[in-house]
Amino acid sequence: MDVNEGLESPLVIKVSFNKYLTQYENLIEADNDFIALNASRVLKIAEDYPILRDGFSDLTILQQHEKEIEGILQDAFSPVLSYNEIKTASVPFLDVIFNSSTRFKNILKTAGEDFDLQIKNMPKDQRYIIACSVILNFCYGYNLNFKRPFFYEIPDANGVMRYYKILYNADFIEIIPKKNAPKITDEDYAQLLDNFENIDLWKEKFPPNSYDFKGFVISNIFDVTDDQSISNIKSSLIGEDKRKNDGFMEDFHEIFRSLLGLKEIKVGFSIYNKEDDTFERVYGAGMDSFLLNNLEVSNCSDALCRWSYDRLLQEKKYFSISDIVKAFSKSKGRAPHVRVLHEQGIKSAIFSPIANEDGLMGILEIVSEKPQVLNSINANKLVDVMPFIVSAVERSKNEEENLVDAIIQQECTSIHQSVQWRFKQEARKYIKDDLNGKEPNFNQIAFNDIYPLFGQIDIKGSSEARNSATKLDLKIQLSALKSIIKNALDQEALPIYEQYLYQINEWLESLDNNFQVDSEQQINGFIKQDLNPVLNHLKTNKNLEEEIRVYLNSIDSKVGTVYQNRKNYDETIATINKNMASLLDEKQISAQAMYPHYFERFKTDGVEHNMYIGESLTKEDSFSPIYLYNLRLWQLQIMCEMENSYYQMQTDFPIKLDVASMILVFNQPLSISFRMDEKQFDVDGTYNARYEIVKKRVDKAFIKGTNERITQKGKISIVYSQKQDEEEYLRYVKFLQSKNYLDNDIEILELQDLQAVTGLKAIRVSVLYHKDNNDKEYYTYDDLMKEISN
C-alpha cells in the first residue's frame, strides 16, 4: 500500500529515518563509550537496511522492518518510560502510527477493537494548505504560525471520553523542491497571506507532488481531559438557542462525565427566583431538575433543609451527599432535598450554587444512581468550571429578561411596575410554551377585589379659551386679507374683488356672533381655495408686494394659518400638563414606597390619574384596609399640593387659565383586566362598569336643582355615594384643615342624576394657597388672585 495513493498533496511522502540517523553520526565520536557504542549499534542497523535511510512510501515495509525500526528508535522510546509516556512515531498529515509507547498501546486496547483512532480536529479539506504552510516554513524561511492544537478523543475502560493533546516533534523531516516546483517570491507570499481559503491559488503556487518529503514525526501526547472538559463546557455555553437543541444536554452530560471521570452521572439545573424565594424548572430540550423532580416550582424552604438553604443561598458554597440512603435514614426522611433524591433512586449527589456578587441565580445538580461516586473530594473539580456556568447563566438571565420585556412590550406596551410581576409570569409561560414546542399565547391578565381611586385636575373653560384664541387668529388673518383685497380693488376695479370682500366681512361677522364647531375648518377652506390663488396673482403688483410679504410672514409654516393666539393656548395647555404630570410622577415615588399599587395618568385638558390597590396586585399576603385609607388621604393631600403648584406657575404661562380638582370615591372592590386590543386595564362586569360611567361624566355634573357645575376653580370636590365615605373624607378634610391645606367652608352637595347613575353626593371645600414655597401665609383663591395682581 503506497502512502501517497489517493492523497492530493504538494508533498510526495516517504518515510525516512535519514535525518534522525545523522544525529547518531555525530554521537559516534562521543567521549562517552556507552553513547558511542549505542550510536554504532543504531548506524549498523541503518547500514544493514539502507531503505530505512533512503525512504519508502510502501507502508508494508513498516511491518516488515518493525523490529529494526524499534531498534533505531529505542532512545526516543525508552523502555523505562514506556509505561508512563504517551508517545508515537507517525507519518504527518495521516493517521499512520508505526511505533508507540506501551501506555499508548494500552489506551487503544482499552478503547476496544472497534475504536477507530483519528485526529479529532484535523480539517481534511485544509490538509493541502497546511502542507503548503509547512513548505513555506522549511524551504523559504517564512515563519507562519499555523500551529493548532490537535487532539485524540479516546474512551476509557468505563466508557468515559478522555482527551489527549498531540505535540509534534518535526526535527526529523526533510522537504526538497522538485524541478517543477515554482519558486515562491515575497509577492507570492504576500498574496497567499490574504487568501487562506483560496485552494486554487495555493495549488498554483504549490502544484500537487512538487515537493519531496522524507522523514517522520514523533508525537508527544498528554492527557488533558480536565482542561478540555472545562473548555468544552465553556464552548457549550456560548451561543444562542442552546435550550432548543435536543443534543445540548446530552453533550453537557458527556462533558461532565469526562471532567469527573464518571460514566453514570446526570446533570440538572434549577433557577432561583429571588422575588418569590422559589426554585423553578429550566425549560428546554432535555433539561431536568432533580431537586424539583416533577414540580414546576417549589418554595426554597420546601425544597431544602435549613442547613442546605443557608449553605447554598447565604454562604453560596457547594455541598455533596455521598450516600443518599444513609442520609435519608439518618434524617428520618425529614430533609426535603434528601427525600426527593431518595424517591428518584439517586444514591449520591452534588449541589453547587450558581451565584455572582448579586446573589444566587440557580443550582447546578449532579447526581448518580451509585453511592459514594459523587463526594466532597471530586466536587472540588467544579471550582474550575463554575465561573463559566455563572457567566452563561448571567447572560441567559439577561437575555431572558430582555425577551420577557420584549414580549410584554409587544403584547401589552409598557405597563406599571406594580403589576410587572404578573406580566413577567405570563411572559415566562409564553417562553416556556415556545421552548416546549407549544403554540405560545399571552393569556388575559386580571386582578380581583381591588379598590379604585380616581382624581383629576381639570383646566376650567378650556374649550372657551381655545375658541377665543381661534377667533382672534382668524380675525387677524381675515383682516389682513381684507386690507390686501381692498387695496387691490382700489387699483383695479374688478367685481370679483368686491365679492371676496363681501365674503370676508360675512366671516368676520360670524366670528363675533355665530362661531360654531366647523367654523374654523370652513374659513380655512375659503382662504386656501379662494384667497390664496388671488394672492399668487397679486404678488406681481409692486404696490401690494410689501403688504403681501408681511401677511405671508405672519403665517405659521407648519399649520398654514395665523397661529399666534392658538399657539399660546396650546403651549399653555402642554406646559400645564407637563408640569402637573411631572409633579404627580414625583409624588408617586413616595406613595409606592408606602405600599405598592397600580398607577396610571393621562394628559387631557389637565391631568387625570387612576390608582388601584389590593391584595391580588401585590403578590403578598400583606394588604390591609389601612393602606387604602392611607392612599386616599395621600391623594387628597397631593391634589391640594398640585393646585398650589399650578397657581405658583400660572404667571409664567402665555395665557391665564384656571383649574379645578375632583376626586371620585368608589367604596366597593372591583375587578380589572388588561385589554390586549386596547393595551390598557379596564374594569370587568356590569356593576363595575358603573364606576367607569361616573368617572367619565361626573366632572360635568351639576349641583341638584341648579346650573352650577360641581367642579369650581379654587375648590376641590370629593364625589361619593355612601354615608361611610362622607364620614371618612370629612375626617381627612378636618386633618388637612389643621395643616392649612384646606379652608373651613365645607359644603355637602347633592348632584343631579347622571345617565343610569343616581344618588351621588359631593364634599366641596376651598383650597388654601401660598404664593411660593417660602411663603408662610395662606390664601383663598380670591385672595391669591388679588395678591398676584398687586
XYZ file of C-alpha atoms in Angstrom, residues 191-495:
305
model
C -0.735 37.217 -1.876
C -1.123 33.919 -0.011
C -1.407 35.687 3.344
C -4.730 37.212 2.280
C -6.118 34.095 0.578
C -6.026 31.248 3.064
C -9.216 29.631 1.755
C -8.404 30.079 -1.949
C -7.328 26.472 -2.645
C -6.836 27.138 -6.370
C -4.265 29.839 -5.624
C -2.365 27.551 -3.255
C -2.315 24.791 -5.888
C -0.989 27.292 -8.421
C 1.914 28.221 -6.162
C 2.408 24.657 -4.862
C 1.353 22.203 -7.585
C 0.478 18.647 -6.488
C 3.527 16.382 -5.976
C 6.004 19.252 -6.492
C 7.998 18.633 -3.302
C 9.645 15.537 -1.821
C 9.006 14.833 1.841
C 11.350 12.491 3.698
C 11.147 11.721 7.413
C 8.674 11.114 10.199
C 7.380 12.896 13.296
C 7.397 11.947 16.953
C 4.169 12.793 18.782
C 4.278 13.511 22.491
C 0.742 13.055 23.806
C -0.700 14.340 27.083
C -3.947 13.592 28.915
C -5.730 16.959 29.057
C -9.195 15.655 29.896
C -9.756 18.136 32.748
C -8.632 21.168 30.731
C -10.532 20.092 27.618
C -13.689 19.349 29.614
C -13.580 22.851 31.045
C -13.030 24.256 27.553
C -15.914 22.164 26.199
C -18.183 23.413 28.966
C -17.251 26.982 28.064
C -17.860 26.336 24.350
C -21.163 24.581 25.038
C -22.439 27.559 26.969
C -21.614 30.045 24.214
C -24.253 30.703 21.599
C -27.975 31.186 21.276
C -30.973 28.865 21.476
C -28.998 26.120 23.230
C -32.080 25.084 25.191
C -33.920 24.326 21.954
C -31.184 21.934 20.816
C -32.144 18.331 21.584
C -28.495 17.246 21.817
C -27.301 20.072 24.040
C -27.983 18.445 27.419
C -26.682 15.033 26.335
C -23.437 16.687 25.226
C -23.383 18.516 28.540
C -23.758 15.219 30.423
C -20.825 13.771 28.455
C -18.620 16.757 29.260
C -19.254 16.434 32.990
C -18.702 12.692 32.790
C -15.276 13.363 31.282
C -14.480 16.042 33.859
C -15.357 13.820 36.808
C -14.272 10.572 35.165
C -17.665 9.025 35.924
C -19.943 7.363 33.393
C -23.219 7.062 35.288
C -23.965 10.673 36.209
C -26.620 13.167 35.159
C -26.691 16.945 35.251
C -29.670 19.129 36.134
C -30.428 22.759 36.833
C -32.943 24.760 38.814
C -33.327 28.522 38.624
C -33.643 30.669 41.748
C -36.412 33.277 41.735
C -35.300 35.880 44.265
C -38.615 37.745 44.263
C -40.573 34.665 45.347
C -37.731 32.777 47.093
C -38.509 29.756 44.922
C -36.708 27.269 42.710
C -38.103 26.952 39.186
C -37.579 24.471 36.388
C -35.384 25.453 33.438
C -37.387 24.808 30.296
C -35.755 23.374 27.206
C -34.875 20.122 25.463
C -33.577 17.555 27.952
C -33.494 19.997 30.874
C -34.136 18.284 34.231
C -34.159 19.312 37.854
C -33.597 16.538 40.359
C -34.224 18.960 43.208
C -37.740 19.701 41.900
C -38.404 16.246 40.391
C -41.924 16.551 38.935
C -42.687 20.019 40.309
C -42.677 23.142 38.167
C -41.767 25.394 41.091
C -41.087 24.967 44.795
C -40.505 27.296 47.723
C -36.857 27.132 48.748
C -37.882 26.308 52.310
C -39.868 23.331 50.986
C -37.012 22.100 48.773
C -34.118 22.436 51.249
C -33.476 21.959 54.942
C -32.278 24.942 56.956
C -28.590 23.934 56.753
C -28.598 23.329 52.991
C -30.617 26.532 52.453
C -28.017 28.607 54.293
C -25.171 26.752 52.579
C -26.431 27.472 49.056
C -28.223 30.797 49.414
C -26.301 32.552 52.166
C -22.779 31.101 52.038
C -23.031 30.350 48.290
C -20.988 27.156 48.705
C -21.467 23.685 47.259
C -22.177 20.548 49.256
C -22.306 16.832 48.481
C -24.246 13.842 49.784
C -22.165 10.745 49.136
C -24.731 8.237 50.459
C -28.356 9.288 49.996
C -29.749 6.098 51.552
C -27.726 6.634 54.691
C -28.616 10.337 54.835
C -32.316 9.536 54.329
C -32.225 7.092 57.228
C -30.313 9.475 59.465
C -32.723 12.369 58.813
C -35.747 10.031 59.034
C -36.893 11.439 55.679
C -37.364 14.926 57.055
C -34.674 16.619 54.941
C -36.664 17.581 51.804
C -33.742 17.579 49.342
C -32.605 14.155 50.577
C -36.148 12.814 50.422
C -36.764 13.953 46.836
C -33.471 12.422 45.665
C -34.249 9.179 47.515
C -37.633 8.991 45.777
C -35.870 9.146 42.391
C -33.460 6.313 43.218
C -30.470 8.657 43.354
C -27.662 7.410 45.607
C -25.154 10.320 45.614
C -25.313 13.977 44.589
C -23.559 17.324 44.443
C -25.395 20.655 44.642
C -23.387 23.702 43.574
C -24.706 27.295 43.704
C -24.631 29.319 40.504
C -24.025 32.692 42.116
C -22.427 36.046 41.413
C -21.859 39.108 43.582
C -25.573 39.919 43.398
C -26.523 36.564 44.905
C -27.815 33.153 43.916
C -29.106 32.651 40.361
C -29.596 28.901 40.288
C -28.394 25.452 41.353
C -26.212 23.035 39.396
C -27.289 19.490 40.281
C -25.054 16.463 39.576
C -26.490 13.082 40.564
C -25.629 9.374 40.315
C -27.523 6.179 40.938
C -24.418 4.768 42.632
C -23.431 5.640 46.208
C -20.181 7.455 47.048
C -19.191 8.135 43.427
C -20.108 11.802 43.990
C -18.490 13.234 47.095
C -16.792 16.256 48.624
C -13.458 15.311 47.030
C -14.435 15.213 43.356
C -16.830 18.115 43.967
C -13.698 20.286 44.131
C -13.302 19.839 40.375
C -16.322 22.127 39.919
C -14.300 25.106 41.168
C -12.683 25.494 37.734
C -15.898 25.262 35.701
C -18.337 27.275 37.817
C -17.130 30.697 36.569
C -18.107 29.711 33.010
C -21.503 28.433 34.139
C -22.067 31.611 36.168
C -21.221 33.763 33.128
C -23.532 31.734 30.911
C -26.412 31.963 33.399
C -25.851 35.710 33.787
C -26.047 36.099 30.030
C -29.047 33.790 29.822
C -30.897 35.690 32.567
C -30.180 38.998 30.842
C -31.345 37.589 27.524
C -34.472 36.158 29.147
C -35.244 39.430 30.911
C -34.827 41.240 27.598
C -37.055 38.652 25.946
C -39.642 38.956 28.731
C -39.615 42.751 28.366
C -39.841 42.421 24.577
C -42.840 40.095 24.822
C -44.564 42.404 27.301
C -43.793 45.386 25.057
C -45.079 43.509 22.021
C -48.216 42.184 23.671
C -49.044 44.915 26.162
C -46.868 48.020 25.515
C -45.377 49.494 28.691
C -47.027 48.585 31.991
C -46.719 49.902 35.522
C -44.036 48.454 37.786
C -46.582 47.366 40.413
C -48.023 44.721 38.080
C -44.877 43.833 36.144
C -44.519 40.641 38.201
C -47.787 39.310 36.821
C -46.891 40.192 33.239
C -43.461 38.574 33.697
C -45.166 35.398 34.930
C -47.238 35.284 31.772
C -44.250 36.168 29.557
C -42.180 33.363 31.114
C -45.043 30.948 30.492
C -45.063 32.223 26.905
C -41.318 31.448 26.608
C -41.780 28.043 28.292
C -44.511 27.043 25.819
C -42.340 28.185 22.914
C -39.351 26.172 24.178
C -41.537 23.103 24.661
C -42.865 23.293 21.112
C -46.347 24.527 22.055
C -48.193 27.417 20.448
C -47.343 30.369 22.756
C -50.221 32.587 23.846
C -50.254 35.619 26.103
C -53.329 34.999 28.252
C -55.600 37.613 29.772
C -54.333 39.206 32.985
C -56.899 40.160 35.609
C -56.909 41.328 39.224
C -59.871 40.810 41.522
C -61.055 42.563 44.684
C -59.118 45.768 44.262
C -60.114 49.297 45.248
C -60.087 52.128 42.672
C -59.101 55.750 43.221
C -59.606 58.423 40.584
C -58.644 62.080 40.530
C -58.276 64.898 38.046
C -57.037 68.453 37.922
C -59.017 69.932 35.055
C -58.493 73.197 33.192
C -61.635 75.258 33.576
C -63.103 76.800 30.440
C -60.507 75.204 28.178
C -62.960 74.958 25.257
C -63.940 78.614 25.583
C -60.270 79.614 25.827
C -59.355 77.717 22.701
C -62.355 79.076 20.809
C -61.378 82.585 21.833
C -57.772 82.042 20.679
C -59.015 80.569 17.389
C -61.351 83.510 16.749
C -58.579 86.024 17.427
C -56.183 84.305 14.986
C -58.853 84.033 12.289
C -59.841 87.704 12.736
C -56.200 88.784 12.384
C -55.781 86.702 9.230
C -59.095 87.728 7.635
C -58.486 91.430 8.440
C -55.037 91.296 6.795
C -56.525 89.613 3.716
C -59.363 92.171 3.678
C -56.855 95.022 3.567
C -54.905 93.410 0.686
C -58.086 92.769 -1.384
C -59.394 96.303 -0.665
C -56.150 97.874 -1.885
C -56.240 95.617 -4.941
C -59.797 96.826 -5.655
C -58.682 100.463 -5.422
C -56.052 99.801 -8.101
C -58.124 97.527 -10.320
C -61.923 97.763 -10.090
C -62.783 94.106 -10.589
C -66.179 92.881 -9.315
